[in-house]
Amino acid sequence: MMDPFLLYSLTGVGLLVVGLHGLIARPHLLRKLIALNVMGGGAFMLLVAVAYRNAGEAPDAVPHAMVLTGIVVAVSATAFALSLIRRLHAATGRVTLDDDGDEDDEPARAVGRSEAGDRPAGDASR
Amino acid sequence: VSASVLDPVLALAIVGLAWAALASHDLFRGVVLYIVFGLTMALAWARLRAPDIALAEAAVGAGLTGALLLDAVARLGRNAPGSGPHRTERIARVIAPLAVASLGILLVLAVLELPRDPGGLTALIEANLERSGVANPVTGVLLAFRAFDTWLEVAVLLVAALAALSVRRADDLRDLPVPRVTDPMLAALPRVLVPLMVLAAGYLFWLGTRSPGGAFQAGAVLASAGVLLLLAGRAGVDRLPPRALRLALTAGVIAFLAAALAPFAGGRRVLELDPASAGTVIVLVESAITLSIAVTLALLFAGARGAEDSRG
């Protein structure tokens, strides 16, 4: 049977890979945010696997403390990113970072909702 | 079923759930899969003998992040945008496999090359744990040995809260629209759950000095109680007077500042606690951190909800 350290480190690598793919390939910002969180989970898993490998029965508490603070920082960064995404959606009606205008994400709603002085410069010039 | 089967199944489930969460066409389904992913991660942390992280993951990774994402899906709509030829998607089709393959290969090589370092810092922590004032090694690392890191981490939370408030262009949350709750279940739920959550948070906090638990887990559970109050339309963090809100947000950073400067009076260095009183100081700082984490996370949830309704 595979050594748990190796198994969970490779799981961590798998999460980083799956997350990076999602981050690049998925246009929806919410999905990009989930992808970033998956990548974070992969990094945490690598750290905790190393702590496990080094000490077995009594794992190293330093990586544990780092991951613990990392989880709390990750959720606060996620919440902040969500308020930016929701603000972007309210102001422009878009949920992606595309600016070539090939999608039709409720343009009528965008005009209706946004305040005149609030539009991004690139948006106003079009 | 022996434990040797559990680990590979968990590992496969974790990667598979992450993939499914990102690949699903329905965003709501994706978020639900991500929440299940968080709970499965908590099991993996327990398997890796990291109970402190398992507790935090269950409260934060599966609970708070899930609530945040579900609330956003409810607002943004559950359908992924345009299945047509997206520019980013066309580029991604070329770049993504290359980037993903090279990252994967590099990381696998790095994992196989990792030096075996028996013990890591475990022996050093064990030798000094008594001087830290607490008996849980993770709390010892967080509040004594690497207290400076934790101090800055609490400051990062404060910055996140300030940034979320800037997006709303408001200095408090009192103009936040109160949701009209028509569901009698949701209206009654806080009466049952919030006291239990406060009790659980208190227990986690009390445990933290000698076994898994502590300020981070307790703060996350309290924040979940705050989120529940907000969702049920009850008075929550949004109804705090600005002065109380500011005090709660900064309590952790200020308590750490006091703990950092106090040792100067006894001729010690910054953050160098007197082993005789370290336990008491750590509990005081942890109480402040618990309050700050709880209020900050609940405010971040409220801030994300109110992001659309900013005063221009």
PDB file of C-alpha atoms in Angstrom, chain A residues 2-105:
ATOM      1  CA  MET A   2       1.143   3.528  -0.726  1.00  0.00           C
ATOM      2  CA  ASP A   3       2.730   5.540   2.068  1.00  0.00           C
ATOM      3  CA  PRO A   4       0.086   8.037   3.360  1.00  0.00           C
ATOM      4  CA  PHE A   5       2.563  10.887   2.993  1.00  0.00           C
ATOM      5  CA  LEU A   6       3.035  10.145  -0.716  1.00  0.00           C
ATOM      6  CA  LEU A   7      -0.679   9.572  -1.254  1.00  0.00           C
ATOM      7  CA  TYR A   8      -1.762  12.871   0.316  1.00  0.00           C
ATOM      8  CA  SER A   9       1.107  14.867  -1.233  1.00  0.00           C
ATOM      9  CA  LEU A  10       0.017  13.628  -4.642  1.00  0.00           C
ATOM     10  CA  THR A  11      -3.572  14.547  -3.699  1.00  0.00           C
ATOM     11  CA  GLY A  12      -2.275  18.047  -2.936  1.00  0.00           C
ATOM     12  CA  VAL A  13      -0.530  18.154  -6.324  1.00  0.00           C
ATOM     13  CA  GLY A  14      -3.757  16.911  -7.940  1.00  0.00           C
ATOM     14  CA  LEU A  15      -5.721  19.756  -6.312  1.00  0.00           C
ATOM     15  CA  LEU A  16      -3.182  22.371  -7.437  1.00  0.00           C
ATOM     16  CA  VAL A  17      -3.366  21.020 -10.987  1.00  0.00           C
ATOM     17  CA  VAL A  18      -7.181  20.767 -11.107  1.00  0.00           C
ATOM     18  CA  GLY A  19      -7.442  24.251  -9.546  1.00  0.00           C
ATOM     19  CA  LEU A  20      -5.002  25.822 -12.009  1.00  0.00           C
ATOM     20  CA  HIS A  21      -6.887  24.282 -14.910  1.00  0.00           C
ATOM     21  CA  GLY A  22     -10.170  25.659 -13.592  1.00  0.00           C
ATOM     22  CA  LEU A  23      -8.614  29.074 -13.008  1.00  0.00           C
ATOM     23  CA  ILE A  24      -7.473  29.334 -16.630  1.00  0.00           C
ATOM     24  CA  ALA A  25     -10.233  27.468 -18.441  1.00  0.00           C
ATOM     25  CA  ARG A  26     -13.446  28.627 -16.728  1.00  0.00           C
ATOM     26  CA  PRO A  27     -14.626  32.121 -17.693  1.00  0.00           C
ATOM     27  CA  HIS A  28     -17.115  32.646 -14.841  1.00  0.00           C
ATOM     28  CA  LEU A  29     -15.462  34.632 -12.019  1.00  0.00           C
ATOM     29  CA  LEU A  30     -17.240  32.648  -9.308  1.00  0.00           C
ATOM     30  CA  ARG A  31     -15.762  29.465 -10.722  1.00  0.00           C
ATOM     31  CA  LYS A  32     -12.318  31.077 -10.907  1.00  0.00           C
ATOM     32  CA  LEU A  33     -12.697  31.903  -7.209  1.00  0.00           C
ATOM     33  CA  ILE A  34     -13.604  28.284  -6.379  1.00  0.00           C
ATOM     34  CA  ALA A  35     -10.572  27.216  -8.456  1.00  0.00           C
ATOM     35  CA  LEU A  36      -8.308  29.487  -6.373  1.00  0.00           C
ATOM     36  CA  ASN A  37      -9.740  27.946  -3.201  1.00  0.00           C
ATOM     37  CA  VAL A  38      -9.091  24.454  -4.575  1.00  0.00           C
ATOM     38  CA  MET A  39      -5.467  25.472  -5.300  1.00  0.00           C
ATOM     39  CA  GLY A  40      -5.202  26.788  -1.733  1.00  0.00           C
ATOM     40  CA  GLY A  41      -6.486  23.452  -0.454  1.00  0.00           C
ATOM     41  CA  GLY A  42      -3.779  21.714  -2.477  1.00  0.00           C
ATOM     42  CA  ALA A  43      -1.051  23.874  -0.937  1.00  0.00           C
ATOM     43  CA  PHE A  44      -2.440  23.216   2.557  1.00  0.00           C
ATOM     44  CA  MET A  45      -2.517  19.489   1.877  1.00  0.00           C
ATOM     45  CA  LEU A  46       1.146  19.472   0.754  1.00  0.00           C
ATOM     46  CA  LEU A  47       2.136  21.312   3.966  1.00  0.00           C
ATOM     47  CA  VAL A  48       0.184  18.980   6.255  1.00  0.00           C
ATOM     48  CA  ALA A  49       1.480  15.890   4.406  1.00  0.00           C
ATOM     49  CA  VAL A  50       5.047  17.087   5.014  1.00  0.00           C
ATOM     50  CA  ALA A  51       4.245  17.638   8.711  1.00  0.00           C
ATOM     51  CA  TYR A  52       2.904  14.071   8.829  1.00  0.00           C
ATOM     52  CA  ARG A  53       5.882  12.561   7.012  1.00  0.00           C
ATOM     53  CA  ASN A  54       8.405  14.224   9.249  1.00  0.00           C
ATOM     54  CA  ALA A  55       6.981  13.049  12.522  1.00  0.00           C
ATOM     55  CA  GLY A  56       4.367  10.349  11.983  1.00  0.00           C
ATOM     56  CA  GLU A  57       2.637   9.862  15.310  1.00  0.00           C
ATOM     57  CA  ALA A  58       3.145  13.424  16.596  1.00  0.00           C
ATOM     58  CA  PRO A  59       3.078  15.664  13.501  1.00  0.00           C
ATOM     59  CA  ASP A  60       4.980  18.942  13.313  1.00  0.00           C
ATOM     60  CA  ALA A  61       2.772  21.713  14.763  1.00  0.00           C
ATOM     61  CA  VAL A  62       4.379  24.550  12.765  1.00  0.00           C
ATOM     62  CA  PRO A  63       2.856  23.665   9.367  1.00  0.00           C
ATOM     63  CA  HIS A  64      -0.429  22.985  11.183  1.00  0.00           C
ATOM     64  CA  ALA A  65      -0.436  26.506  12.623  1.00  0.00           C
ATOM     65  CA  MET A  66       0.422  27.936   9.197  1.00  0.00           C
ATOM     66  CA  VAL A  67      -2.460  26.069   7.526  1.00  0.00           C
ATOM     67  CA  LEU A  68      -4.868  27.071  10.298  1.00  0.00           C
ATOM     68  CA  THR A  69      -4.164  30.763   9.769  1.00  0.00           C
ATOM     69  CA  GLY A  70      -4.141  30.141   6.010  1.00  0.00           C
ATOM     70  CA  ILE A  71      -7.708  28.781   6.089  1.00  0.00           C
ATOM     71  CA  VAL A  72      -8.982  31.877   7.906  1.00  0.00           C
ATOM     72  CA  VAL A  73      -7.104  34.224   5.556  1.00  0.00           C
ATOM     73  CA  ALA A  74      -8.450  32.289   2.549  1.00  0.00           C
ATOM     74  CA  VAL A  75     -12.069  32.719   3.633  1.00  0.00           C
ATOM     75  CA  SER A  76     -11.618  36.451   4.241  1.00  0.00           C
ATOM     76  CA  ALA A  77      -9.961  36.885   0.830  1.00  0.00           C
ATOM     77  CA  THR A  78     -12.797  34.872  -0.734  1.00  0.00           C
ATOM     78  CA  ALA A  79     -15.400  37.106   0.907  1.00  0.00           C
ATOM     79  CA  PHE A  80     -13.614  40.231  -0.349  1.00  0.00           C
ATOM     80  CA  ALA A  81     -13.341  38.793  -3.869  1.00  0.00           C
ATOM     81  CA  LEU A  82     -17.063  38.008  -3.776  1.00  0.00           C
ATOM     82  CA  SER A  83     -17.928  41.591  -2.885  1.00  0.00           C
ATOM     83  CA  LEU A  84     -15.827  42.748  -5.870  1.00  0.00           C
ATOM     84  CA  ILE A  85     -17.521  40.222  -8.185  1.00  0.00           C
ATOM     85  CA  ARG A  86     -21.007  41.196  -6.977  1.00  0.00           C
ATOM     86  CA  ARG A  87     -20.186  44.885  -7.373  1.00  0.00           C
ATOM     87  CA  LEU A  88     -18.910  44.234 -10.916  1.00  0.00           C
ATOM     88  CA  HIS A  89     -22.117  42.370 -11.700  1.00  0.00           C
ATOM     89  CA  ALA A  90     -24.264  45.154 -10.286  1.00  0.00           C
ATOM     90  CA  ALA A  91     -22.362  47.852 -12.192  1.00  0.00           C
ATOM     91  CA  THR A  92     -21.863  46.152 -15.576  1.00  0.00           C
ATOM     92  CA  GLY A  93     -24.053  43.057 -15.571  1.00  0.00           C
ATOM     93  CA  ARG A  94     -21.053  40.887 -16.292  1.00  0.00           C
ATOM     94  CA  VAL A  95     -19.670  37.938 -14.368  1.00  0.00           C
ATOM     95  CA  THR A  96     -16.558  37.400 -16.487  1.00  0.00           C
ATOM     96  CA  LEU A  97     -13.420  39.404 -17.226  1.00  0.00           C
ATOM     97  CA  ASP A  98     -13.979  39.328 -21.015  1.00  0.00           C
ATOM     98  CA  ASP A  99     -14.066  42.762 -22.570  1.00  0.00           C
ATOM     99  CA  ASP A 100     -14.455  41.858 -26.219  1.00  0.00           C
ATOM    100  CA  GLY A 101     -18.211  42.042 -25.859  1.00  0.00           C
ATOM    101  CA  ASP A 102     -18.975  38.732 -27.572  1.00  0.00           C
ATOM    102  CA  GLU A 103     -21.396  37.723 -24.867  1.00  0.00           C
ATOM    103  CA  ASP A 104     -24.808  39.094 -24.112  1.00  0.00           C
ATOM    104  CA  ASP A 105     -24.967  39.125 -20.337  1.00  0.00           C
TER     105      ASP A 105
END
